[in-house]
CSV table of C-alpha atoms in Angstrom, one decimal:
chain,number,residue,atom,x,y,z
A,1,MET,CA,16.7,0.2,28.0
A,2,THR,CA,13.5,0.2,26.1
A,3,HIS,CA,15.6,-0.9,23.0
A,4,THR,CA,17.0,-3.8,24.6
A,5,ARG,CA,13.5,-4.6,25.7
A,6,LEU,CA,12.3,-5.0,22.3
A,7,ASN,CA,15.0,-7.0,21.2
A,8,LEU,CA,14.6,-9.6,23.9
A,9,ALA,CA,10.8,-9.5,23.2
A,10,LEU,CA,12.1,-10.5,19.3
A,11,PHE,CA,14.1,-13.2,20.4
A,12,ALA,CA,11.1,-14.2,22.6
A,13,VAL,CA,9.3,-14.6,19.1
A,14,LEU,CA,12.1,-16.4,17.3
A,15,LEU,CA,12.9,-19.0,20.1
A,16,MET,CA,8.8,-20.2,20.4
A,17,PRO,CA,9.3,-23.4,22.4
A,18,THR,CA,9.2,-26.6,20.2
A,19,ALA,CA,8.3,-30.1,20.5
A,20,ALA,CA,12.1,-32.1,21.6
A,21,THR,CA,12.7,-35.2,19.6
A,22,ALA,CA,15.8,-36.5,21.3
A,23,ALA,CA,17.1,-33.6,22.8
A,24,THR,CA,18.1,-31.7,26.2
A,25,GLU,CA,15.4,-30.7,27.8
A,26,LEU,CA,16.3,-26.8,29.0
A,27,ALA,CA,13.0,-25.8,30.3
A,28,ARG,CA,9.4,-27.1,30.5
A,29,ILE,CA,6.3,-25.0,30.6
A,30,ASN,CA,3.8,-27.6,31.2
A,31,GLY,CA,3.3,-29.6,28.1
A,32,SER,CA,6.0,-27.3,26.3
A,33,VAL,CA,9.8,-27.9,25.8
A,34,ILE,CA,12.2,-25.7,25.1
A,35,SER,CA,15.5,-27.6,23.7
A,36,LEU,CA,18.7,-26.7,24.7
A,37,GLU,CA,19.7,-27.6,21.3
A,38,ASP,CA,17.2,-25.4,19.6
A,39,PHE,CA,17.7,-22.0,21.9
A,40,GLU,CA,21.3,-22.2,21.2
A,41,LYS,CA,21.1,-22.5,17.1
A,42,LYS,CA,18.3,-19.8,17.1
A,43,TYR,CA,20.1,-17.6,19.6
A,44,ARG,CA,23.0,-17.5,17.3
A,45,GLU,CA,21.2,-16.6,14.3
A,46,SER,CA,19.1,-13.5,16.2
A,47,LEU,CA,22.4,-12.2,17.3
A,48,ARG,CA,22.3,-9.9,14.8
A,49,PHE,CA,19.6,-8.0,15.8
A,50,PHE,CA,21.7,-6.2,19.0
A,51,ARG,CA,23.8,-3.7,17.3
A,52,TYR,CA,26.0,-2.9,20.5
A,53,LYS,CA,25.5,-5.3,23.8
A,54,ALA,CA,23.5,-8.5,23.2
A,55,PRO,CA,21.2,-9.8,26.6
A,56,THR,CA,22.8,-12.8,28.6
A,57,LYS,CA,21.3,-16.2,27.6
A,58,LYS,CA,19.8,-16.4,31.1
A,59,ASN,CA,17.8,-13.0,30.4
A,60,VAL,CA,16.4,-14.4,27.1
A,61,LEU,CA,15.1,-17.7,28.6
A,62,ASP,CA,13.4,-15.9,31.4
A,63,ASP,CA,11.7,-14.1,28.6
A,64,LEU,CA,10.6,-16.9,26.6
A,65,VAL,CA,9.5,-18.5,29.4
A,66,LYS,CA,7.2,-16.0,30.4
A,67,ARG,CA,5.9,-15.5,27.0
A,68,GLU,CA,4.7,-19.0,26.8
A,69,LEU,CA,3.2,-19.0,30.5
A,70,GLY,CA,1.3,-15.6,28.8
A,71,ILE,CA,0.2,-17.7,25.8
A,72,GLN,CA,-1.0,-20.5,28.1
A,73,GLU,CA,-2.7,-18.6,30.1
A,74,ALA,CA,-4.3,-17.0,27.5
A,75,ARG,CA,-5.9,-19.8,26.0
A,76,LYS,CA,-7.2,-21.3,29.9
A,77,LEU,CA,-8.6,-17.6,29.6
A,78,GLY,CA,-9.9,-18.1,26.0
A,79,VAL,CA,-8.6,-15.1,24.8
A,80,ASP,CA,-7.3,-16.9,21.3
A,81,LYS,CA,-11.1,-17.2,21.0
A,82,ASP,CA,-12.0,-13.8,20.8
A,83,PRO,CA,-13.0,-12.5,17.5
A,84,GLU,CA,-10.6,-9.7,17.5
A,85,VAL,CA,-8.0,-11.2,18.5
A,86,ARG,CA,-8.6,-14.3,16.0
A,87,GLU,CA,-8.9,-11.5,13.2
A,88,ARG,CA,-5.1,-10.5,14.1
A,89,LEU,CA,-4.2,-13.9,13.8
A,90,ASN,CA,-6.0,-14.5,10.6
A,91,THR,CA,-4.2,-11.4,9.3
A,92,VAL,CA,-0.6,-12.9,10.1
A,93,LEU,CA,-1.9,-16.1,8.2
A,94,TYR,CA,-2.7,-13.9,5.2
A,95,HIS,CA,1.0,-11.7,5.1
A,96,SER,CA,2.6,-15.3,6.2
A,97,LEU,CA,0.8,-17.0,3.1
A,98,LEU,CA,1.8,-14.1,0.6
A,99,ASP,CA,5.3,-13.9,2.2
A,100,LYS,CA,5.5,-18.0,1.4
A,101,LYS,CA,4.5,-18.3,-1.9
A,102,LEU,CA,4.8,-14.9,-3.3
A,103,ALA,CA,8.1,-13.4,-1.7
A,104,SER,CA,10.8,-15.1,-3.9
A,105,ARG,CA,8.7,-13.9,-7.1
A,106,PHE,CA,8.8,-10.7,-6.0
A,107,ASP,CA,12.5,-10.4,-5.0
A,108,ALA,CA,13.1,-12.1,-8.8
A,109,ILE,CA,11.5,-8.8,-10.1
A,110,ASN,CA,13.7,-6.7,-12.9
A,111,VAL,CA,12.9,-3.6,-14.6
A,112,THR,CA,15.2,-3.2,-18.1
A,113,ASP,CA,16.1,0.5,-18.9
A,114,GLY,CA,14.7,-0.9,-22.0
A,115,GLU,CA,11.6,-1.4,-20.3
A,116,LEU,CA,11.5,1.9,-18.7
A,117,SER,CA,11.6,3.7,-22.0
A,118,GLY,CA,9.0,1.6,-23.4
A,119,TYR,CA,6.9,2.2,-20.4
A,120,TYR,CA,7.1,5.8,-19.9
A,121,ASP,CA,6.2,6.7,-23.4
A,122,LYS,CA,2.7,5.3,-23.0
A,123,ASN,CA,2.6,6.6,-19.0
A,124,PRO,CA,4.7,10.1,-19.3
A,125,GLU,CA,4.9,12.2,-16.1
A,126,VAL,CA,2.5,15.3,-17.0
A,127,ARG,CA,1.8,18.7,-15.9
A,128,SER,CA,-1.5,19.6,-15.8
A,129,SER,CA,-4.2,22.4,-14.7
A,130,HIS,CA,-8.3,22.0,-13.6
A,131,ILE,CA,-11.3,23.5,-12.7
A,132,PHE,CA,-12.4,21.3,-10.0
A,133,VAL,CA,-15.8,20.9,-8.1
A,134,GLN,CA,-15.8,18.4,-5.6
A,135,VAL,CA,-18.6,15.7,-4.9
A,136,ARG,CA,-18.6,14.2,-1.3
A,137,PHE,CA,-18.2,10.3,-1.4
A,138,ASP,CA,-21.7,10.1,0.6
A,139,ALA,CA,-23.0,13.1,-2.0
A,140,THR,CA,-27.0,12.5,-2.3
A,141,PRO,CA,-27.9,12.7,-6.4
A,142,ALA,CA,-29.2,15.9,-5.6
A,143,GLN,CA,-25.9,17.2,-5.1
A,144,GLU,CA,-24.0,15.1,-7.1
A,145,LYS,CA,-26.6,16.8,-9.8
A,146,GLN,CA,-25.8,20.4,-8.3
A,147,ALA,CA,-22.0,19.7,-8.8
A,148,LEU,CA,-22.0,18.8,-12.3
A,149,GLU,CA,-24.9,21.6,-13.5
A,150,LYS,CA,-21.8,24.1,-11.4
A,151,LEU,CA,-19.4,22.9,-13.7
A,152,LYS,CA,-21.0,23.0,-16.8
A,153,LYS,CA,-21.9,26.6,-16.1
A,154,VAL,CA,-18.0,27.4,-15.6
A,155,GLU,CA,-17.4,25.9,-19.2
A,156,VAL,CA,-19.7,27.7,-20.8
A,157,ILE,CA,-17.9,30.6,-19.5
A,158,LEU,CA,-14.4,28.9,-20.2
A,159,LYS,CA,-15.2,28.3,-23.9
A,160,LYS,CA,-16.3,32.1,-24.7
A,161,GLY,CA,-12.7,32.9,-24.2
A,162,ASP,CA,-12.9,36.1,-22.3
A,163,LYS,CA,-10.7,34.8,-19.6
A,164,SER,CA,-7.5,32.3,-19.6
A,165,PHE,CA,-8.1,28.6,-18.1
A,166,ALA,CA,-5.8,29.6,-15.4
A,167,GLU,CA,-8.3,32.9,-13.9
A,168,VAL,CA,-11.3,30.8,-14.9
A,169,ALA,CA,-10.0,28.1,-12.2
A,170,ARG,CA,-9.0,31.0,-9.8
A,171,THR,CA,-12.8,32.4,-9.9
A,172,TYR,CA,-14.5,29.0,-9.7
A,173,SER,CA,-12.2,26.1,-9.0
A,174,GLU,CA,-12.4,24.4,-6.0
A,175,GLY,CA,-9.8,22.7,-3.9
A,176,VAL,CA,-6.1,24.1,-3.4
A,177,ALA,CA,-4.8,24.5,-6.7
A,178,ALA,CA,-7.4,27.1,-7.3
A,179,ALA,CA,-5.1,29.5,-6.1
A,180,SER,CA,-2.1,28.6,-8.8
A,181,GLY,CA,-4.8,28.9,-11.5
A,182,GLY,CA,-5.4,25.1,-11.3
A,183,ASP,CA,-1.8,23.9,-11.5
A,184,ILE,CA,-0.9,20.8,-9.9
A,185,ASP,CA,2.2,20.3,-11.4
A,186,TYR,CA,4.3,17.3,-12.6
A,187,GLN,CA,2.5,14.4,-11.3
A,188,THR,CA,3.4,10.4,-12.1
A,189,LYS,CA,0.8,7.9,-13.2
A,190,ASP,CA,0.9,6.6,-9.4
A,191,LYS,CA,0.0,10.2,-8.0
A,192,LEU,CA,-3.2,11.0,-9.8
A,193,ASP,CA,-6.7,9.4,-10.1
A,194,PRO,CA,-6.5,6.9,-12.9
A,195,VAL,CA,-9.7,8.6,-14.9
A,196,TYR,CA,-8.0,12.3,-14.7
A,197,TYR,CA,-4.5,10.8,-15.1
A,198,GLN,CA,-5.7,8.7,-18.4
A,199,THR,CA,-8.2,12.1,-19.4
A,200,ALA,CA,-4.3,14.3,-19.2
A,201,VAL,CA,-2.5,12.0,-21.1
A,202,GLY,CA,-5.4,11.3,-23.4
A,203,LEU,CA,-5.3,15.1,-24.5
A,204,LYS,CA,-1.8,14.5,-26.6
A,205,SER,CA,-0.9,18.2,-26.9
A,206,VAL,CA,0.4,20.5,-25.1
A,207,GLY,CA,-2.4,23.3,-24.1
A,208,ASN,CA,-5.7,21.2,-25.2
A,209,VAL,CA,-8.2,21.1,-22.7
A,210,SER,CA,-11.0,17.8,-22.0
A,211,PRO,CA,-14.9,18.2,-21.5
A,212,ILE,CA,-16.2,17.6,-18.1
A,213,VAL,CA,-14.8,14.1,-16.6
A,214,ARG,CA,-15.8,12.7,-13.3
A,215,THR,CA,-13.6,11.1,-10.7
A,216,GLN,CA,-13.7,9.6,-7.2
A,217,PHE,CA,-13.5,13.3,-6.0
A,218,GLY,CA,-15.7,15.0,-8.3
A,219,TYR,CA,-15.9,16.8,-11.7
A,220,HIS,CA,-13.1,18.3,-13.6
A,221,ILE,CA,-12.0,20.1,-16.6
A,222,ILE,CA,-8.1,19.4,-17.4
A,223,LYS,CA,-5.7,21.2,-19.3
A,224,LEU,CA,-2.7,19.5,-20.1
A,225,THR,CA,0.0,22.1,-19.4
A,226,SER,CA,3.6,20.2,-20.0
A,227,VAL,CA,4.9,16.7,-20.9
A,228,LYS,CA,8.0,16.0,-19.2
A,229,GLU,CA,10.9,14.3,-21.6
A,230,PHE,CA,12.2,11.2,-20.4
A,231,LYS,CA,15.9,12.2,-20.1
A,232,ASP,CA,15.0,14.3,-17.0
A,233,VAL,CA,12.7,12.8,-15.3
A,234,ASP,CA,13.9,10.8,-11.9
A,235,LYS,CA,14.3,6.6,-13.8
A,236,GLY,CA,13.9,5.6,-9.7
A,237,THR,CA,10.4,6.7,-9.7
A,238,TYR,CA,9.5,5.1,-12.6
A,239,LYS,CA,11.5,1.8,-11.9
A,240,ARG,CA,9.6,1.8,-8.5
A,241,ILE,CA,6.1,2.3,-10.1
A,242,ILE,CA,6.9,-0.6,-12.6
A,243,PHE,CA,8.2,-2.6,-9.9
A,244,ASP,CA,5.2,-2.4,-8.0
A,245,GLU,CA,2.8,-3.0,-11.2
A,246,LYS,CA,4.7,-6.3,-11.9
A,247,ARG,CA,4.0,-7.0,-8.2
A,248,ALA,CA,0.3,-6.3,-8.3
A,249,GLN,CA,0.2,-8.8,-11.3
A,250,ILE,CA,1.8,-11.5,-9.5
A,251,PHE,CA,-0.8,-10.9,-6.7
A,252,ASP,CA,-3.9,-11.0,-8.7
A,253,GLU,CA,-2.6,-13.8,-10.5
A,254,TYR,CA,-1.9,-16.0,-7.8
A,255,MET,CA,-5.5,-14.6,-6.2
A,256,ASP,CA,-7.2,-15.6,-10.0
A,257,THR,CA,-5.6,-19.1,-9.3
A,258,LEU,CA,-7.0,-19.1,-5.4
A,259,LYS,CA,-10.4,-18.3,-6.8
A,260,LYS,CA,-10.5,-20.9,-9.3
A,261,THR,CA,-9.7,-24.0,-6.8
A,262,ASN,CA,-11.9,-22.7,-4.3
A,263,THR,CA,-15.8,-21.8,-4.0
A,264,VAL,CA,-16.5,-18.2,-4.0
A,265,THR,CA,-19.5,-16.2,-4.4
A,266,VAL,CA,-19.2,-12.1,-4.7
A,267,ASN,CA,-22.7,-10.3,-4.9
A,268,TYR,CA,-21.6,-6.8,-5.9
A,269,GLY,CA,-24.5,-5.7,-7.2
A,270,LEU,CA,-25.7,-5.1,-2.9
A,271,LEU,CA,-22.9,-2.3,-3.4
A,272,LYS,CA,-23.7,1.1,-3.4
A,273,GLU,CA,-21.6,3.3,-4.2
């Protein structure tokens, strides 16, 4: 029953009243007209949404009339002027614009096997361990300094070489990976903080250890423990990563074009990270 009502609601969205020109008037709700021709056309198009039994045309039309009555009443009461409602409408407009302007370009994105291999050479799946000290997003300068000083002391202990990286991580590291000696298993580029990932990849050779680095989560000392060979990776995962990056590039280029043709002023200096 719930499934049927949801689909009826979907019909109501698809069968919105339109102004009828030389068409048979099926229903009129104050000044809004639902033409028979428009209703029949959209009803047929919408049947694909029902797997089993489709509703009767009368039920769909009744739902549509109720919907239009509700919309008109909302406008009389000024609901469409409510800031929260307007924000929702703006969100719908924004996504509709992206769909209209960019959907076909997104659909045309293709990732070749050669492109996949070349991308992986620069962005491999890596396994790493880290010794970590958390810094909250709202940390004070004093707390930030305290976290850094704590990890500097741990770095001294690590460099002495009396304990392995894993042993030091188990003793001093914070976070869930501490119990496993800092190991966070194999991770792809999209699953790690950008600074962390670039640092791990930049270590080049397995066994190398980084100096202290700052990510959005806090301070880390990172050890590269393995780099997965291309033949062993999930190709579908990497095609998705490349697809997402291409899609982001298309989106950014489109937004850059809009910025150039509009007046935009942004005061980034007012932001406090």
